[in-house]
mmCIF file of C-alpha atoms in Angstrom:
data_model
loop_
_atom_site.group_PDB
_atom_site.id
_atom_site.type_symbol
_atom_site.label_atom_id
_atom_site.label_comp_id
_atom_site.label_asym_id
_atom_site.label_seq_id
_atom_site.Cartn_x
_atom_site.Cartn_y
_atom_site.Cartn_z
ATOM 1 C CA MET A 1 -18.168 -5.158 -0.793
ATOM 2 C CA LEU A 2 -15.213 -6.661 -2.660
ATOM 3 C CA PHE A 3 -12.814 -3.821 -1.918
ATOM 4 C CA LEU A 4 -14.215 -3.333 1.579
ATOM 5 C CA GLY A 5 -13.320 -6.901 2.454
ATOM 6 C CA LEU A 6 -9.860 -6.593 0.921
ATOM 7 C CA VAL A 7 -9.102 -3.266 2.586
ATOM 8 C CA ALA A 8 -9.932 -4.848 5.949
ATOM 9 C CA PHE A 9 -6.619 -6.726 5.827
ATOM 10 C CA SER A 10 -4.685 -3.498 5.296
ATOM 11 C CA VAL A 11 -6.612 -1.866 8.137
ATOM 12 C CA LEU A 12 -5.701 -4.723 10.484
ATOM 13 C CA SER A 13 -2.070 -4.298 9.470
ATOM 14 C CA GLU A 14 -2.210 -0.564 10.148
ATOM 15 C CA LEU A 15 -3.851 -1.189 13.530
ATOM 16 C CA ALA A 16 -1.109 -3.633 14.518
ATOM 17 C CA LEU A 17 1.640 -1.199 13.512
ATOM 18 C CA HIS A 18 -0.154 1.656 15.265
ATOM 19 C CA LEU A 19 -0.366 -0.241 18.537
ATOM 20 C CA LEU A 20 3.205 -1.426 18.134
ATOM 21 C CA ALA A 21 4.462 2.140 17.734
ATOM 22 C CA ASP A 22 2.430 3.485 20.660
ATOM 23 C CA PHE A 23 3.251 0.643 23.045
ATOM 24 C CA SER A 24 6.684 -0.389 21.787
ATOM 25 C CA GLU A 25 8.134 -0.405 25.298
ATOM 26 C CA PHE A 26 5.614 -2.978 26.433
ATOM 27 C CA PHE A 27 5.869 -5.183 23.365
ATOM 28 C CA PHE A 28 9.649 -5.267 22.999
ATOM 29 C CA ASP A 29 10.961 -4.679 26.515
ATOM 30 C CA ARG A 30 8.495 -6.793 28.437
ATOM 31 C CA SER A 31 7.330 -9.225 25.795
ATOM 32 C CA PRO A 32 9.686 -9.274 22.783
ATOM 33 C CA LEU A 33 8.169 -12.454 21.367
ATOM 34 C CA LEU A 34 4.760 -10.805 21.322
ATOM 35 C CA GLY A 35 6.262 -7.783 19.587
ATOM 36 C CA ILE A 36 7.852 -9.955 16.914
ATOM 37 C CA ALA A 37 4.579 -11.839 16.470
ATOM 38 C CA ILE A 38 2.691 -8.575 15.944
ATOM 39 C CA VAL A 39 5.254 -7.397 13.380
ATOM 40 C CA LEU A 40 4.875 -10.644 11.439
ATOM 41 C CA MET A 41 1.096 -10.433 11.703
ATOM 42 C CA ALA A 42 1.141 -6.849 10.441
ATOM 43 C CA LEU A 43 3.356 -7.809 7.492
ATOM 44 C CA THR A 44 1.131 -10.766 6.662
ATOM 45 C CA PHE A 45 -2.057 -8.710 6.664
ATOM 46 C CA PHE A 46 -0.314 -5.944 4.713
ATOM 47 C CA ILE A 47 0.836 -8.321 1.974
ATOM 48 C CA ILE A 48 -2.599 -9.925 1.718
ATOM 49 C CA GLY A 49 -4.185 -6.478 1.594
ATOM 50 C CA ILE A 50 -2.015 -5.011 -1.160
ATOM 51 C CA GLY A 51 -2.105 -8.247 -3.147
ATOM 52 C CA GLY A 52 -5.872 -8.512 -2.878
ATOM 53 C CA ILE A 53 -6.516 -4.878 -3.779
ATOM 54 C CA THR A 54 -4.182 -5.250 -6.752
ATOM 55 C CA ILE A 55 -5.994 -8.356 -8.005
ATOM 56 C CA GLY A 56 -9.376 -6.719 -7.411
ATOM 57 C CA SER A 57 -8.316 -3.579 -9.281
ATOM 58 C CA GLY A 58 -6.984 -5.631 -12.174
ATOM 59 C CA ALA A 59 -10.144 -7.708 -12.349
ATOM 60 C CA THR A 60 -12.260 -4.559 -12.437
ATOM 61 C CA TYR A 61 -10.059 -3.055 -15.148
ATOM 62 C CA LEU A 62 -10.286 -6.241 -17.218
ATOM 63 C CA CYS A 63 -14.059 -6.476 -16.630
ATOM 64 C CA GLU A 64 -13.759 -9.774 -14.789
ATOM 65 C CA ASN A 65 -16.328 -10.956 -12.270
ATOM 66 C CA VAL A 66 -14.532 -12.051 -9.125
ATOM 67 C CA THR A 67 -15.415 -12.709 -5.509
ATOM 68 C CA ILE A 68 -13.513 -12.010 -2.318
ATOM 69 C CA ARG A 69 -12.837 -15.722 -2.020
ATOM 70 C CA SER A 70 -11.347 -16.033 -5.507
ATOM 71 C CA VAL A 71 -9.261 -12.894 -5.049
ATOM 72 C CA LEU A 72 -7.904 -14.109 -1.719
ATOM 73 C CA GLN A 73 -7.135 -17.498 -3.241
ATOM 74 C CA ARG A 74 -5.102 -15.887 -6.005
ATOM 75 C CA THR A 75 -3.397 -13.662 -3.468
ATOM 76 C CA MET A 76 -2.428 -16.569 -1.234
ATOM 77 C CA ASP A 77 -1.089 -18.451 -4.264
ATOM 78 C CA ARG A 78 1.398 -15.607 -4.753
ATOM 79 C CA PHE A 79 1.871 -14.715 -1.083
ATOM 80 C CA TRP A 80 5.470 -15.843 -0.588
ATOM 81 C CA PRO A 81 6.877 -14.369 -3.815
ATOM 82 C CA LEU A 82 5.134 -11.090 -3.007
ATOM 83 C CA PHE A 83 6.281 -11.193 0.621
ATOM 84 C CA CYS A 84 9.920 -11.852 -0.287
ATOM 85 C CA CYS A 85 9.940 -9.330 -3.121
ATOM 86 C CA PHE A 86 8.489 -6.661 -0.843
ATOM 87 C CA LEU A 87 11.180 -7.304 1.764
ATOM 88 C CA LEU A 88 13.891 -7.144 -0.906
ATOM 89 C CA TRP A 89 12.483 -3.892 -2.318
ATOM 90 C CA LEU A 90 12.196 -2.417 1.170
ATOM 91 C CA LEU A 91 15.694 -3.536 2.158
ATOM 92 C CA VAL A 92 17.396 -2.042 -0.895
ATOM 93 C CA VAL A 93 15.497 1.244 -0.732
ATOM 94 C CA THR A 94 16.046 1.568 3.034
ATOM 95 C CA ILE A 95 19.785 0.851 2.877
ATOM 96 C CA LEU A 96 20.271 3.374 0.089
ATOM 97 C CA THR A 97 18.191 5.957 1.957
ATOM 98 C CA VAL A 98 20.032 5.722 5.290
ATOM 99 C CA THR A 99 23.355 6.370 3.566
ATOM 100 C CA VAL A 100 22.002 9.829 2.646
ATOM 101 C CA ILE A 101 24.208 10.055 -0.440
ATOM 102 C CA GLY A 102 22.290 7.072 -1.780
ATOM 103 C CA ILE A 103 18.901 8.811 -1.604
ATOM 104 C CA PRO A 104 18.822 9.606 -5.355
ATOM 105 C CA PHE A 105 19.525 5.931 -6.068
ATOM 106 C CA ALA A 106 16.840 4.916 -3.558
ATOM 107 C CA ILE A 107 14.306 7.046 -5.413
ATOM 108 C CA TYR A 108 15.465 5.681 -8.756
ATOM 109 C CA PHE A 109 15.112 2.026 -7.769
ATOM 110 C CA ALA A 110 11.913 2.604 -5.794
ATOM 111 C CA VAL A 111 10.338 3.893 -9.007
ATOM 112 C CA ARG A 112 12.071 1.419 -11.332
ATOM 113 C CA TRP A 113 10.817 -1.507 -9.256
ATOM 114 C CA GLY A 114 7.494 0.172 -8.510
ATOM 115 C CA PHE A 115 5.423 -2.397 -10.414
ATOM 116 C CA PHE A 116 6.776 -5.478 -8.641
ATOM 117 C CA ILE A 117 3.414 -6.105 -6.960
ATOM 118 C CA GLN A 118 1.545 -6.020 -10.248
ATOM 119 C CA THR A 119 4.077 -8.139 -12.128
ATOM 120 C CA ILE A 120 3.975 -10.809 -9.423
ATOM 121 C CA MET A 121 0.193 -10.854 -9.150
ATOM 122 C CA PHE A 122 -0.590 -10.735 -12.883
ATOM 123 C CA GLU A 123 2.423 -12.273 -14.611
ATOM 124 C CA LYS A 124 3.697 -14.673 -11.936
ATOM 125 C CA PRO A 125 7.453 -14.321 -12.411
ATOM 126 C CA VAL A 126 10.005 -15.278 -9.765
ATOM 127 C CA ILE A 127 11.239 -12.557 -7.422
ATOM 128 C CA THR A 128 14.276 -11.296 -9.333
ATOM 129 C CA ILE A 129 12.468 -11.482 -12.658
ATOM 130 C CA ALA A 130 9.572 -9.504 -11.164
ATOM 131 C CA LEU A 131 11.920 -6.629 -10.360
ATOM 132 C CA GLY A 132 13.490 -6.852 -13.797
ATOM 133 C CA ARG A 133 10.083 -6.996 -15.441
ATOM 134 C CA SER A 134 9.044 -3.871 -13.553
ATOM 135 C CA GLY A 135 12.210 -2.192 -14.785
ATOM 136 C CA GLU A 136 11.299 -3.044 -18.378
ATOM 137 C CA LEU A 137 7.989 -1.231 -18.022
ATOM 138 C CA VAL A 138 9.428 1.774 -16.209
ATOM 139 C CA LYS A 139 12.817 2.395 -17.850
ATOM 140 C CA PRO A 140 11.575 3.844 -21.181
ATOM 141 C CA MET A 141 9.410 6.388 -19.320
ATOM 142 C CA TRP A 142 11.033 6.694 -15.892
ATOM 143 C CA TRP A 143 10.288 10.389 -15.428
ATOM 144 C CA ARG A 144 6.672 9.952 -16.467
ATOM 145 C CA VAL A 145 6.179 7.069 -14.037
ATOM 146 C CA PHE A 146 7.926 9.040 -11.300
ATOM 147 C CA GLY A 147 5.633 12.015 -11.878
ATOM 148 C CA VAL A 148 2.461 9.924 -11.865
ATOM 149 C CA LEU A 149 3.514 7.990 -8.755
ATOM 150 C CA LEU A 150 4.297 11.259 -7.000
ATOM 151 C CA ALA A 151 0.888 12.630 -7.976
ATOM 152 C CA ILE A 152 -0.848 9.491 -6.677
ATOM 153 C CA PHE A 153 1.107 9.694 -3.428
ATOM 154 C CA LEU A 154 0.243 13.363 -2.936
ATOM 155 C CA LEU A 155 -3.417 12.679 -3.724
ATOM 156 C CA GLU A 156 -3.607 9.871 -1.186
ATOM 157 C CA THR A 157 -1.787 11.951 1.434
ATOM 158 C CA MET A 158 -4.006 14.977 0.868
ATOM 159 C CA VAL A 159 -7.217 12.948 0.986
ATOM 160 C CA HIS A 160 -6.146 11.302 4.226
ATOM 161 C CA ALA A 161 -5.009 14.551 5.852
ATOM 162 C CA ILE A 162 -8.035 16.610 4.781
ATOM 163 C CA ILE A 163 -10.588 14.059 5.986
ATOM 164 C CA GLU A 164 -8.761 13.340 9.237
ATOM 165 C CA ILE A 165 -8.210 17.011 10.070
ATOM 166 C CA SER A 166 -11.803 17.891 9.158
ATOM 167 C CA ILE A 167 -13.205 15.241 11.487
ATOM 168 C CA GLY A 168 -10.834 16.336 14.237
ATOM 169 C CA PHE A 169 -11.809 19.990 13.859
ATOM 170 C CA ILE A 170 -15.493 19.066 14.081
ATOM 171 C CA LEU A 171 -14.876 17.155 17.299
ATOM 172 C CA VAL A 172 -12.993 20.085 18.817
ATOM 173 C CA ALA A 173 -15.419 22.752 17.577
ATOM 174 C CA THR A 174 -18.420 20.901 18.987
ATOM 175 C CA ASN A 175 -16.645 20.326 22.322
ATOM 176 C CA LEU A 176 -16.961 16.576 21.948
ATOM 177 C CA VAL A 177 -13.317 16.357 22.974
ATOM 178 C CA SER A 178 -11.478 18.644 25.356
ATOM 179 C CA GLU A 179 -8.055 17.018 25.645
ATOM 180 C CA VAL A 180 -6.646 18.543 22.452
ATOM 181 C CA GLY A 181 -6.862 21.750 20.454
ATOM 182 C CA PHE A 182 -6.899 22.731 16.803
ATOM 183 C CA ILE A 183 -3.094 22.783 16.560
ATOM 184 C CA ASP A 184 -2.889 19.252 17.954
ATOM 185 C CA ILE A 185 -5.445 18.065 15.406
ATOM 186 C CA LEU A 186 -3.545 19.775 12.594
ATOM 187 C CA GLU A 187 -0.272 18.113 13.580
ATOM 188 C CA TRP A 188 -2.045 14.772 13.945
ATOM 189 C CA GLY A 189 -3.525 14.958 10.465
ATOM 190 C CA LEU A 190 -0.357 16.199 8.768
ATOM 191 C CA PHE A 191 2.351 14.221 10.515
ATOM 192 C CA GLY A 192 0.531 11.215 11.942
ATOM 193 C CA GLY A 193 1.417 9.728 15.278
ATOM 194 C CA SER A 194 -0.731 9.628 18.376
ATOM 195 C CA PHE A 195 -1.833 12.089 21.000
ATOM 196 C CA GLU A 196 -0.026 12.119 24.327
ATOM 197 C CA GLY A 197 -1.603 12.592 27.716
ATOM 198 C CA VAL A 198 -5.154 11.881 26.597
ATOM 199 C CA THR A 199 -7.759 9.606 28.107
ATOM 200 C CA PRO A 200 -8.057 6.012 26.874
ATOM 201 C CA PHE A 201 -11.469 6.900 25.449
ATOM 202 C CA PHE A 202 -10.103 9.715 23.296
ATOM 203 C CA TYR A 203 -7.146 7.562 22.248
ATOM 204 C CA ALA A 204 -9.559 4.873 21.065
ATOM 205 C CA ILE A 205 -11.627 7.466 19.182
ATOM 206 C CA SER A 206 -8.529 8.859 17.455
ATOM 207 C CA VAL A 207 -7.390 5.377 16.409
ATOM 208 C CA ILE A 208 -10.837 4.513 15.031
ATOM 209 C CA ILE A 209 -10.925 7.752 13.030
ATOM 210 C CA HIS A 210 -7.424 7.133 11.703
ATOM 211 C CA LEU A 211 -8.252 3.584 10.615
ATOM 212 C CA ALA A 212 -11.515 4.644 8.975
ATOM 213 C CA VAL A 213 -9.762 7.354 6.976
ATOM 214 C CA TYR A 214 -6.919 4.958 6.164
ATOM 215 C CA ALA A 215 -9.452 2.501 4.747
ATOM 216 C CA LEU A 216 -10.629 5.221 2.363
ATOM 217 C CA SER A 217 -7.263 6.659 1.355
ATOM 218 C CA PHE A 218 -4.878 3.693 1.195
ATOM 219 C CA PRO A 219 -6.574 1.940 -1.774
ATOM 220 C CA ILE A 220 -5.964 5.088 -3.836
ATOM 221 C CA TRP A 221 -2.264 4.238 -3.849
ATOM 222 C CA ILE A 222 -2.613 0.578 -4.850
ATOM 223 C CA ILE A 223 -5.377 1.173 -7.399
ATOM 224 C CA GLY A 224 -3.431 4.074 -8.900
ATOM 225 C CA ILE A 225 -0.273 1.996 -9.345
ATOM 226 C CA THR A 226 -2.259 -0.880 -10.836
ATOM 227 C CA LEU A 227 -3.918 1.372 -13.404
ATOM 228 C CA LEU A 228 -0.540 2.922 -14.202
ATOM 229 C CA TYR A 229 0.902 -0.573 -14.675
ATOM 230 C CA PHE A 230 -1.721 -1.435 -17.289
ATOM 231 C CA ASN A 231 -1.251 1.966 -18.918
ATOM 232 C CA GLN A 232 2.478 1.320 -19.236
ATOM 233 C CA ARG A 233 1.796 -2.060 -20.805
ATOM 234 C CA ILE A 234 -0.538 -0.409 -23.295
ATOM 235 C CA ARG A 235 2.015 2.264 -24.196
ATOM 236 C CA ILE A 236 4.995 -0.077 -24.454
ATOM 237 C CA GLU A 237 3.518 -3.439 -25.432
ATOM 238 C CA GLY A 238 0.145 -2.626 -26.972
ATOM 239 C CA PHE A 239 -1.650 -4.498 -24.211
ATOM 240 C CA ASP A 240 -5.040 -3.110 -25.263
ATOM 241 C CA ILE A 241 -4.593 -4.640 -28.717
ATOM 242 C CA GLU A 242 -3.483 -7.911 -27.156
ATOM 243 C CA MET A 243 -6.687 -8.000 -25.097
ATOM 244 C CA GLN A 244 -8.770 -7.767 -28.251
ATOM 245 C CA VAL A 245 -7.119 -10.791 -29.838
ATOM 246 C CA PRO A 246 -9.445 -13.780 -29.386
ATOM 247 C CA GLN A 247 -7.161 -16.003 -27.347
ATOM 248 C CA SER A 248 -8.785 -18.319 -24.884
ATOM 249 C CA ASN A 249 -6.212 -17.782 -22.160
ATOM 250 C CA THR A 250 -5.491 -14.071 -22.436
ATOM 251 C CA ILE A 251 -7.423 -12.807 -19.433
ATOM 252 C CA GLU A 252 -6.746 -15.918 -17.394
ATOM 253 C CA SER A 253 -2.996 -15.500 -17.830
ATOM 254 C CA ASP A 254 -3.145 -11.877 -16.730
ATOM 255 C CA LEU A 255 -5.274 -12.514 -13.676
ATOM 256 C CA GLY A 256 -3.505 -15.711 -12.725
#
């Protein structure tokens, strides 16, 4: 129930972005303020979702008993640092990527700063220190972290695609839907997006399926990074030994 409640925020964010992409003409051409409001709402839910899942994963790893309320409280306490740090990370990586020649640097910094969520949620540094702190954990083993992150990403992508395509194939094979074929389902599962020229009913069904599968696959990414974060701390700082030292504030300081 804990993770189900936390994932709900990420699902709401994905729904908002999905509707925004499919009806961008309406939101931005006819009602730009509504479009901006939906973008901000999607970002807010996304930040709460990733922050909450991170805290929940860390609490589970550290054998802490937490509730949805306590996790959300801790997440909201760190909302603005996480929000700003995410925008900074996204801005730098995006700018480097669009220059094309900066793509290798985009990959490098995306990995180097890959633990900014965990450092903010567990160690509570300011924004710039959070990025630097992530770099400290990644730099000695950059290639290892890159490989593990890539594996986690591929796992999440494969899980999402396999489940989504399988459900779509079942719907087509059983003639429950007639607007699309197997190729359309395959493209939908592999490349995302929405179907064109379908009935509102089928569109709603496809969105519901996508969100349900997203709720199952997205946490893989956040949980995987969180576990990798603790693993890096163990390898570099002996975090497992630190946890065994009888200090009254050890776990509290890590969970915030």
